[in-house]
GROMACS .gro file of C-alpha atoms in nm:
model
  352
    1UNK     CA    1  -1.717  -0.421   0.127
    2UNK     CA    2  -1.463  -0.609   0.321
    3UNK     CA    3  -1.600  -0.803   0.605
    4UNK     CA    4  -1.430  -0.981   0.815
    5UNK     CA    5  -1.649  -1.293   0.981
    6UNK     CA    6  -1.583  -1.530   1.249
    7UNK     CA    7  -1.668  -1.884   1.204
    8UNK     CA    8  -1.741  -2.089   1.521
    9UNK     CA    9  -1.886  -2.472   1.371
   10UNK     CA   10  -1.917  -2.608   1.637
   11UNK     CA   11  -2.037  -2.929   1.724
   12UNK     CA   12  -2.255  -3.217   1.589
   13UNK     CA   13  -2.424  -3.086   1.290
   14UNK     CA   14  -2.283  -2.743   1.324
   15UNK     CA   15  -1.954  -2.793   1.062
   16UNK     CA   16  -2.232  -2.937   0.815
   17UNK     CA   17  -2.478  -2.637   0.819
   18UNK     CA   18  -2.218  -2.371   0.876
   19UNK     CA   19  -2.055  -2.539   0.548
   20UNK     CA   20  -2.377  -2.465   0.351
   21UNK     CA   21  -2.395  -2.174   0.493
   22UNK     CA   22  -2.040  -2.055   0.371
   23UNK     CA   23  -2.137  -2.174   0.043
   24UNK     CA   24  -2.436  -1.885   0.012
   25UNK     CA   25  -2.243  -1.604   0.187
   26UNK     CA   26  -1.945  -1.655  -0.057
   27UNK     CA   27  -2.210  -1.700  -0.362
   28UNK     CA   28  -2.337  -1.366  -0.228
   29UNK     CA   29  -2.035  -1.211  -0.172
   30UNK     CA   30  -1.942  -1.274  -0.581
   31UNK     CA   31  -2.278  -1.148  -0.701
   32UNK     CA   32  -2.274  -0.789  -0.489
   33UNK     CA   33  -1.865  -0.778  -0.543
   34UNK     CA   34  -1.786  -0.780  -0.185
   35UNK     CA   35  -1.471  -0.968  -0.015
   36UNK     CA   36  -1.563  -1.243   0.300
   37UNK     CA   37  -1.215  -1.322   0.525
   38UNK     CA   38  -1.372  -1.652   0.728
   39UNK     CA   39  -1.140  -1.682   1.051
   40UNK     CA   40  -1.204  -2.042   1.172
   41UNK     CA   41  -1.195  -2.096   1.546
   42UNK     CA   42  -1.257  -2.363   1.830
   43UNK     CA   43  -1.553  -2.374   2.035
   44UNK     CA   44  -1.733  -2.664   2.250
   45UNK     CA   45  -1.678  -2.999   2.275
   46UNK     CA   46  -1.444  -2.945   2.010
   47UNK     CA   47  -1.250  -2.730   2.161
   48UNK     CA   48  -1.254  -2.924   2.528
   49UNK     CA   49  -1.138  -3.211   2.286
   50UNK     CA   50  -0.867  -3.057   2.154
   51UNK     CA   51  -0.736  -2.788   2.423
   52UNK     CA   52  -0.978  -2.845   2.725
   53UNK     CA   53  -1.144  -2.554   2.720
   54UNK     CA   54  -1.504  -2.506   2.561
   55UNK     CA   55  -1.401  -2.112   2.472
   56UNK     CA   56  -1.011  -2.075   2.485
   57UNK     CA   57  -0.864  -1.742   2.483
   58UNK     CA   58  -0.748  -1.769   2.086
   59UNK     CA   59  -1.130  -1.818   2.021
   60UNK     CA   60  -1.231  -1.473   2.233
   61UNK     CA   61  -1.012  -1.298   2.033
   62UNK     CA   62  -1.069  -1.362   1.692
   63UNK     CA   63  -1.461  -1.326   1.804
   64UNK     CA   64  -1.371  -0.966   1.975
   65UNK     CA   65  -1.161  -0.853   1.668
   66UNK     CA   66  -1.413  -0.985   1.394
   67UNK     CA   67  -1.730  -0.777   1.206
   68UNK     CA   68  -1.979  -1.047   1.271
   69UNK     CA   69  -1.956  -1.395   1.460
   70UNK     CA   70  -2.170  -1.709   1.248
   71UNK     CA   71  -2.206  -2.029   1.474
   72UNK     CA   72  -2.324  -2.351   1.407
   73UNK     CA   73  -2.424  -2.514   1.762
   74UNK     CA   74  -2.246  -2.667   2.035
   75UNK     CA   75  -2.293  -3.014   2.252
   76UNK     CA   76  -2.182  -3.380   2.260
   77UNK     CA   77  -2.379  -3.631   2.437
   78UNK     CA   78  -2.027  -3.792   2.589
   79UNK     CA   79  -2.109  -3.464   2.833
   80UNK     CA   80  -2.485  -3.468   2.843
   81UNK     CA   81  -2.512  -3.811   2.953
   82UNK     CA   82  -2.215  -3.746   3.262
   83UNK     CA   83  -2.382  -3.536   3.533
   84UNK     CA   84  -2.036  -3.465   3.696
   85UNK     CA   85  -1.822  -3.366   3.403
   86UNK     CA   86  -1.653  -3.049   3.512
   87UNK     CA   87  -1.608  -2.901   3.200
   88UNK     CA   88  -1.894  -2.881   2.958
   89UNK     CA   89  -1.933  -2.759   2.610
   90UNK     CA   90  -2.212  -2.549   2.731
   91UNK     CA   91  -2.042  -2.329   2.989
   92UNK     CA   92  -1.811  -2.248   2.645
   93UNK     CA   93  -2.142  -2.062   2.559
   94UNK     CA   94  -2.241  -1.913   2.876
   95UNK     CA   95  -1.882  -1.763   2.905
   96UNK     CA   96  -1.904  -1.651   2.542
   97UNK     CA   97  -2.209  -1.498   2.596
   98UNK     CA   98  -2.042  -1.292   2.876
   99UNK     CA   99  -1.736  -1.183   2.752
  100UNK     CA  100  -1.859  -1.099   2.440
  101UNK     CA  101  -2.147  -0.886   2.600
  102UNK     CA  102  -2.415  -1.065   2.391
  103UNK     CA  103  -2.699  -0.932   2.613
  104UNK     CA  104  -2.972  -0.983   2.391
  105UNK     CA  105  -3.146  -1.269   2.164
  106UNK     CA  106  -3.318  -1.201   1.918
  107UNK     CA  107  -3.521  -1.460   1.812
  108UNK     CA  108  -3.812  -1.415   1.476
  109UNK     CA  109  -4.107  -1.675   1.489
  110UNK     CA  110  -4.273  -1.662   1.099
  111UNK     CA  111  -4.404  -1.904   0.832
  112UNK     CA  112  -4.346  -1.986   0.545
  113UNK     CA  113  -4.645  -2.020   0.264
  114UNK     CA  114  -4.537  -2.340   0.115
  115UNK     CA  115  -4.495  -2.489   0.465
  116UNK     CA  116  -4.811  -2.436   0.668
  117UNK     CA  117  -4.917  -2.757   0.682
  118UNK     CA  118  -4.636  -2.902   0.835
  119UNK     CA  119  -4.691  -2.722   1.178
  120UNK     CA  120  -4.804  -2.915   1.431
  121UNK     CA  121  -5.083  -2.630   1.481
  122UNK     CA  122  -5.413  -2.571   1.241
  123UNK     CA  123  -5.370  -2.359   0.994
  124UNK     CA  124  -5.620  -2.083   1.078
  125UNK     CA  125  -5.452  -2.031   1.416
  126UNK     CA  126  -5.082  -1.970   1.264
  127UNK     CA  127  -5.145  -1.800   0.937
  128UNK     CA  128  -5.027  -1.451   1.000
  129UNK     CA  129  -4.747  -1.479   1.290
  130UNK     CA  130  -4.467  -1.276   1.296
  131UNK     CA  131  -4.379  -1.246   1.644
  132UNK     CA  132  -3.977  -1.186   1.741
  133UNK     CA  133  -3.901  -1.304   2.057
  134UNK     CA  134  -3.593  -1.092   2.286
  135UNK     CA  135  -3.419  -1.273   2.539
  136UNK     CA  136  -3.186  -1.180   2.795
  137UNK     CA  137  -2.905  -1.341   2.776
  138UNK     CA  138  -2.632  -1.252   3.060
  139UNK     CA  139  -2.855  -1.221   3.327
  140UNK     CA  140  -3.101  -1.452   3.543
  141UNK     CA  141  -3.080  -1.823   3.707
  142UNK     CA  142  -2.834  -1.924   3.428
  143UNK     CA  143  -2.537  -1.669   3.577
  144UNK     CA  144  -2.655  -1.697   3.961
  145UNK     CA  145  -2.512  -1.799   4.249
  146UNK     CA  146  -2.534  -2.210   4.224
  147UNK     CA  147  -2.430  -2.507   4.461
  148UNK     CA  148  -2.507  -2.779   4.672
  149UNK     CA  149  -2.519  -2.784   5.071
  150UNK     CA  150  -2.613  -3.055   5.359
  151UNK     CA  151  -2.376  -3.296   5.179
  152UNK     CA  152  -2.503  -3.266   4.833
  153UNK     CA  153  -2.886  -3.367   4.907
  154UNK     CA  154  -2.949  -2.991   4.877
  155UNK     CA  155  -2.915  -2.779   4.538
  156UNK     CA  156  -2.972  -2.432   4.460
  157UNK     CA  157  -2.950  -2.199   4.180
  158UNK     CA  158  -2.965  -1.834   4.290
  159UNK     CA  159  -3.179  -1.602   3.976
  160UNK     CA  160  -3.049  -1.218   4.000
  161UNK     CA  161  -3.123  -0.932   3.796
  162UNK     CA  162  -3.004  -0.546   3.772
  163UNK     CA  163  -3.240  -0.261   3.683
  164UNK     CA  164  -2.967  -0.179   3.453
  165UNK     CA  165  -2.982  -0.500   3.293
  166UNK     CA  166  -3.340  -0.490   3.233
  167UNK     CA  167  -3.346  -0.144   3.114
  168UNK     CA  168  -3.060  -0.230   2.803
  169UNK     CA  169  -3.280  -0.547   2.703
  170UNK     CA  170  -3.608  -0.365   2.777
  171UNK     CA  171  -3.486  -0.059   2.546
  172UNK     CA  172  -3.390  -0.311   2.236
  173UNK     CA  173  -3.741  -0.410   2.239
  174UNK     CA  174  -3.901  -0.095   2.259
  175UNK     CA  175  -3.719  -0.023   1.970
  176UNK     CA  176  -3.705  -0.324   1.810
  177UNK     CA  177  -4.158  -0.252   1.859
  178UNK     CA  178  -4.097   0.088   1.711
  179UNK     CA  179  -4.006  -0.016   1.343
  180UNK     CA  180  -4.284  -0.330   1.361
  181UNK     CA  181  -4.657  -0.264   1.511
  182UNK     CA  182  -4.565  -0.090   1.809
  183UNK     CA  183  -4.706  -0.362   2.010
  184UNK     CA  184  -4.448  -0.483   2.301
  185UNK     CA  185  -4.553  -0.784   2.553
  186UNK     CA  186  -4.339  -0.801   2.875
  187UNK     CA  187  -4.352  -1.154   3.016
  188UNK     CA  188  -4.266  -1.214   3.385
  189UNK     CA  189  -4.396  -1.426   3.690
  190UNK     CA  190  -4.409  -1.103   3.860
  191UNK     CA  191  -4.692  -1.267   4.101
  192UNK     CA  192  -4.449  -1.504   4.273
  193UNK     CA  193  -4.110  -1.375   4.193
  194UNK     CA  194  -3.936  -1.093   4.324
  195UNK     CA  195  -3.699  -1.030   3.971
  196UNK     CA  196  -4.023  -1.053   3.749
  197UNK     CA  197  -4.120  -0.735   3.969
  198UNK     CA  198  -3.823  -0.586   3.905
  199UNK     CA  199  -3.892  -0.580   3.553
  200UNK     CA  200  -4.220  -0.539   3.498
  201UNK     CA  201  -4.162  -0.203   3.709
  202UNK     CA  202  -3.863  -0.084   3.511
  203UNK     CA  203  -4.079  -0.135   3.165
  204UNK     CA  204  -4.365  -0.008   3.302
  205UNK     CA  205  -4.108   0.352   3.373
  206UNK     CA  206  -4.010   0.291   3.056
  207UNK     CA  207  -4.314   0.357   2.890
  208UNK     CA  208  -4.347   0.703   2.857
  209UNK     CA  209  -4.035   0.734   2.661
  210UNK     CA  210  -4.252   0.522   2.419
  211UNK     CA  211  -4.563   0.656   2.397
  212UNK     CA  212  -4.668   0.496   2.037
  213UNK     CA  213  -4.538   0.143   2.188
  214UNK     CA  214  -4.877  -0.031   2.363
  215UNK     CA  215  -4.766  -0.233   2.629
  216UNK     CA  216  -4.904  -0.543   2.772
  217UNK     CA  217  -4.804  -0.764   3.062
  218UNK     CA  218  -4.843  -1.123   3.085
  219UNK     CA  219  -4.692  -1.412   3.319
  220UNK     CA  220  -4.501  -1.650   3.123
  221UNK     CA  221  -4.727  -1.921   3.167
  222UNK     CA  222  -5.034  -1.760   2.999
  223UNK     CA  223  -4.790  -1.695   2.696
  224UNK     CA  224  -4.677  -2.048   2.708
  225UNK     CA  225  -5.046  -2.108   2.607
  226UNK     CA  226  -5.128  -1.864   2.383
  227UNK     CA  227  -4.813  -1.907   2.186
  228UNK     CA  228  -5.002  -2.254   2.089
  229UNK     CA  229  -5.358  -2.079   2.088
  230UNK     CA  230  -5.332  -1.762   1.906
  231UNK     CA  231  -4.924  -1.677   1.800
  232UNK     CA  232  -5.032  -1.427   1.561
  233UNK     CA  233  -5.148  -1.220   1.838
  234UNK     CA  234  -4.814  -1.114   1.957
  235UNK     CA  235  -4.521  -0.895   1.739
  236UNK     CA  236  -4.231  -0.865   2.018
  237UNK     CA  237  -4.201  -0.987   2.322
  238UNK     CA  238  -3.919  -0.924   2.576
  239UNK     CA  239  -3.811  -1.207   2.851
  240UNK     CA  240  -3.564  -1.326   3.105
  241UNK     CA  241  -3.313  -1.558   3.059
  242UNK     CA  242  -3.443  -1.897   3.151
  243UNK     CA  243  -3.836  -1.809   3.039
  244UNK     CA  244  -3.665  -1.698   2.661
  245UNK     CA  245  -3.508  -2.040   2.685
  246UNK     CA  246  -3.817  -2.233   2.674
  247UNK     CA  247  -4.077  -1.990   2.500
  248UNK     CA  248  -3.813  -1.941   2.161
  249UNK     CA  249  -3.811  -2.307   2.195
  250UNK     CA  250  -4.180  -2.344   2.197
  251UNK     CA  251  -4.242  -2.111   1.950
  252UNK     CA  252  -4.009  -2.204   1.686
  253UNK     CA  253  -4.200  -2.522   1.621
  254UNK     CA  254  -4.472  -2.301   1.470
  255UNK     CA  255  -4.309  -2.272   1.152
  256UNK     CA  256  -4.304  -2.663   1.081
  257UNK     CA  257  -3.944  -2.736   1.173
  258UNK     CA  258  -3.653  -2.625   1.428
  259UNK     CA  259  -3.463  -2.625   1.150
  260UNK     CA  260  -3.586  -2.325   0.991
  261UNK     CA  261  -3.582  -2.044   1.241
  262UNK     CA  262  -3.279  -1.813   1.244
  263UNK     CA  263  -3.105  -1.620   1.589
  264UNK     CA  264  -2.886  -1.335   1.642
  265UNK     CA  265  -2.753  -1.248   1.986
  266UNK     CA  266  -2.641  -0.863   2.000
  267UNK     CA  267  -2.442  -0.649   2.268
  268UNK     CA  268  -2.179  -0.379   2.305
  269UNK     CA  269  -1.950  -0.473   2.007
  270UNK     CA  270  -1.976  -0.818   1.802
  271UNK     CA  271  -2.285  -1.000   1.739
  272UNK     CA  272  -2.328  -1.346   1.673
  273UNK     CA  273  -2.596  -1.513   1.463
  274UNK     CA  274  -2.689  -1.914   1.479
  275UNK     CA  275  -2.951  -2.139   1.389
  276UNK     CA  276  -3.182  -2.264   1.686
  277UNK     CA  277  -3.122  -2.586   1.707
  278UNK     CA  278  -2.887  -2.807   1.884
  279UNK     CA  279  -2.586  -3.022   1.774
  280UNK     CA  280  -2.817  -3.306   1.710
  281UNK     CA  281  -2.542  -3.561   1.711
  282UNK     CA  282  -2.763  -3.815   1.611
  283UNK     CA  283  -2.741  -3.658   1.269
  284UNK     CA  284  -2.384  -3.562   1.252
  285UNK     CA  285  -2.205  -3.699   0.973
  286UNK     CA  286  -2.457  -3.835   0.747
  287UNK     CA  287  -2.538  -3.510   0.571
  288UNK     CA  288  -2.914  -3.491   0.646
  289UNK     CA  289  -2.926  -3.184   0.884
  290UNK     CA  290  -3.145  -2.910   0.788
  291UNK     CA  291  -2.909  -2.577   0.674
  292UNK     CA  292  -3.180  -2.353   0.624
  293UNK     CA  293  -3.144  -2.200   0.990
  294UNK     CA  294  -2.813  -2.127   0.935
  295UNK     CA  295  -2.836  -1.974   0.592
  296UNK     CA  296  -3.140  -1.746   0.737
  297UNK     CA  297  -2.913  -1.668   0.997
  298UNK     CA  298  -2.620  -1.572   0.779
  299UNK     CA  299  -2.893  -1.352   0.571
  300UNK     CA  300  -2.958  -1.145   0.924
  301UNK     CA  301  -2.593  -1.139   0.986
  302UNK     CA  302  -2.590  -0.944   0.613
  303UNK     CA  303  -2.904  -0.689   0.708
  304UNK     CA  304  -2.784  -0.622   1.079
  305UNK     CA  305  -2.413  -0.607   1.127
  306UNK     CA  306  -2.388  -0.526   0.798
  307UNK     CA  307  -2.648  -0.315   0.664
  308UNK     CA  308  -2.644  -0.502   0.331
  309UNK     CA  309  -3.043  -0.558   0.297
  310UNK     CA  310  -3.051  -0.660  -0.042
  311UNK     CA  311  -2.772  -0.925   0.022
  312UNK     CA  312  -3.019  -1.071   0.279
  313UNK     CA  313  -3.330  -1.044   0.089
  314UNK     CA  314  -3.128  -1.235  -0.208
  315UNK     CA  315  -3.098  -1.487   0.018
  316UNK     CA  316  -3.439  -1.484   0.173
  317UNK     CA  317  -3.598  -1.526  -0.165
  318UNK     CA  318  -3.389  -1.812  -0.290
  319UNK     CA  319  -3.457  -1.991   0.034
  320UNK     CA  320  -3.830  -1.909  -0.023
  321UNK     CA  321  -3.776  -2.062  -0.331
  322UNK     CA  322  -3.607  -2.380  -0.241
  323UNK     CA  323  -3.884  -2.448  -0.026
  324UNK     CA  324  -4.179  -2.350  -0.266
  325UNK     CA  325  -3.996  -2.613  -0.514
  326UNK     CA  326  -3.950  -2.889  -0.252
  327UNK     CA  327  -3.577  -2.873  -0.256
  328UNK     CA  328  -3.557  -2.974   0.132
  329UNK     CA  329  -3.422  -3.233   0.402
  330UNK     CA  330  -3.575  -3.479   0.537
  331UNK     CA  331  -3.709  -3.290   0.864
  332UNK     CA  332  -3.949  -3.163   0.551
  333UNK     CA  333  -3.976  -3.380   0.300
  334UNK     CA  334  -4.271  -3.569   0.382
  335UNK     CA  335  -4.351  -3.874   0.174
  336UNK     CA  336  -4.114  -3.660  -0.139
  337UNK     CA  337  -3.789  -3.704  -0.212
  338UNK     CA  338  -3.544  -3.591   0.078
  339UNK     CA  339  -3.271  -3.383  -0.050
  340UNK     CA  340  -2.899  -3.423   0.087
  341UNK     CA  341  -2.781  -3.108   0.361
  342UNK     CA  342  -2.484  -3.033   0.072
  343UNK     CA  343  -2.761  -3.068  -0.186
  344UNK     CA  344  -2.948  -2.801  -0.071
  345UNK     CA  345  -2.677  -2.584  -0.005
  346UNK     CA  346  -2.560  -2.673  -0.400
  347UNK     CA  347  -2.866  -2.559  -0.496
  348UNK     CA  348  -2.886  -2.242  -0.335
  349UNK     CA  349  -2.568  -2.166  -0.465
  350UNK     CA  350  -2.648  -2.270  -0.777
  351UNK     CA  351  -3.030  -2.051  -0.808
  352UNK     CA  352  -2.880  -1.719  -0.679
   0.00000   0.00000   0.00000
């Protein structure tokens, strides 16, 4: 198979991991005989760096005309740290996100055997979680209305959502719940706010078109809690923008490191898969980062653009493996020996 894959580094750590990741996809690609074209392109602060724009034009269209998207992450603290920079890295994103039509992120919560102990959480309350998380991703506070009145002492950001909107991320999930436990969660604030109504009304029509699915309802800040409590108590869950922002966040921790826990965001033609963390530019450069997220990533990209399920189970395993033999960064090396990002990646390569 030919497959043709856009490659959006990034920022920060991003060209590190995406490097390692390259590495295993082309590893791959030798082993099952198939042919990888990577089309490198610009994206934020890079790209504001070199053509002052966090998403130029060039970028959209090798994304639009490409199988699959990989990204590594985007940010630069020269733009954090300035409150009134007018361009950002992270409105490259948003606008990506938008053009692109990536409605929906996916986002898988699991552990790994060898790692239990390094969650945060006891061991007898993670042991068995395998939640997915599905965010919306074009919708919400994020794409509202947004300004500032009476001189600037006044700011606002406006959250709107369609029916249609919830209906296209709502229907992922039930399907998504269909091939897993049939167990969906909805998660709203839908006893203060007027959009969380709005959806938990749609899903709740929704339901009879999914009779198998059982449906639950909870306000976000219950699951905010019981994602520490009890996270093997939910399979998917679906979300608006801004509460998917901070419960993927929260719940990604559960597996021991941020490093670990692989994305895809899908839509109406090209989907992109990344890692979950940021740029961390305190790491950049010195070859530490954690590729692991990206390399998971990478093996989604294989089962679901793709269909190549073996290719990603390959690559599953070997990370498995890497892990079961302590062949990791520092983020998980405890007390052990702390193996290089490009040493990891090496080995991967190298136990396929």
């Amino acid at each position: 198979m030919k497959l043709n894959i856009a490659l959006l580094a990034g920022d920060g750590i991003g060209p590190e991991v995406i490097a390692q990741a390259v590495k295993v996809c082309d590893a791959i690609a030798v082993k099952f005989k198939h042919e990888i074209k990577w089309i490198p392109a610009l994206t934020g602060a890079a790209a504001i760096d070199a053509v002052g724009e966090p998403y130029p034009d060039e970028t959209h269209e090798i994304c639009i005309n490409a199988d699959a998207i990989l990204f590594g992450a985007i940010g630069h603290p020269k733009y954090d740290n300035n409150p009134s920079a007018k361009v950002r890295p992270e409105q490259g994103l948003l606008k990506m996100r938008k053009k692109l039509g990536l409605f929906a992120n996916v986002r898988p919560t699991f552990t790994f055997p060898s790692l239990i102990d390094n969650s945060p959480l006891k061991r007898e309350r993670i042991e068995g979680t395998d939640l997915v998380f599905l965010r919306e991703l074009t919708g919400g506070i994020y794409f509202g209305e947004k300004g500032r009145k009476d001189s600037g002492e006044t700011a606002f950001d406006t959250c709107t959502y369609t029916r249609k909107e919830v209906i296209r991320l709502a229907k992922k999930g039930f399907e998504l719940a269909m091939t897993r436990s049939k167990k969906l969660c909805c998660v709203d604030k839908a006893n203060v706010l007027e959009t969380s109504r709005l959806w938990r009304e749609t899903v709740q029509a929704m339901e009879k078109e999914y009779p198998e699915v059982e449906v639950s309802y909870e306000f976000v800040d219950a699951v905010a809690m019981r994602l520490v409590q009890w996270p093997n108590s939910y399979d998917v869950l679906i979300t608006e923008n801004l509460f998917g922002d901070i419960l993927t966040d929260e719940a990604s921790v559960i597996s021991g490191s941020m490093g670990l826990m692989p994305s895809a965001s899908v839509g109406e033609k090209t989907s992109l898969y990344e890692p979950i963390h940021g740029s961390y530019p305190q790491a950049a450069g010195k070859d530490i980062a954690n590729p692991l997220a990206t390399i998971l990533s990478a093996a989604m990209m294989f089962e679901d653009a793709f269909g190549l399920k073996e290719e990603a189970e390959t690559i599953k395993n070997v990370v498995n493996k890497s892990l079961a033999k302590g062949v990791v960064t520092e983020d998980l090396s405890g007390d052990k020996k702390a193996y290089k990002t490009s040493e990891v990646g090496d080995w991967l390569v190298a136990n396929l």
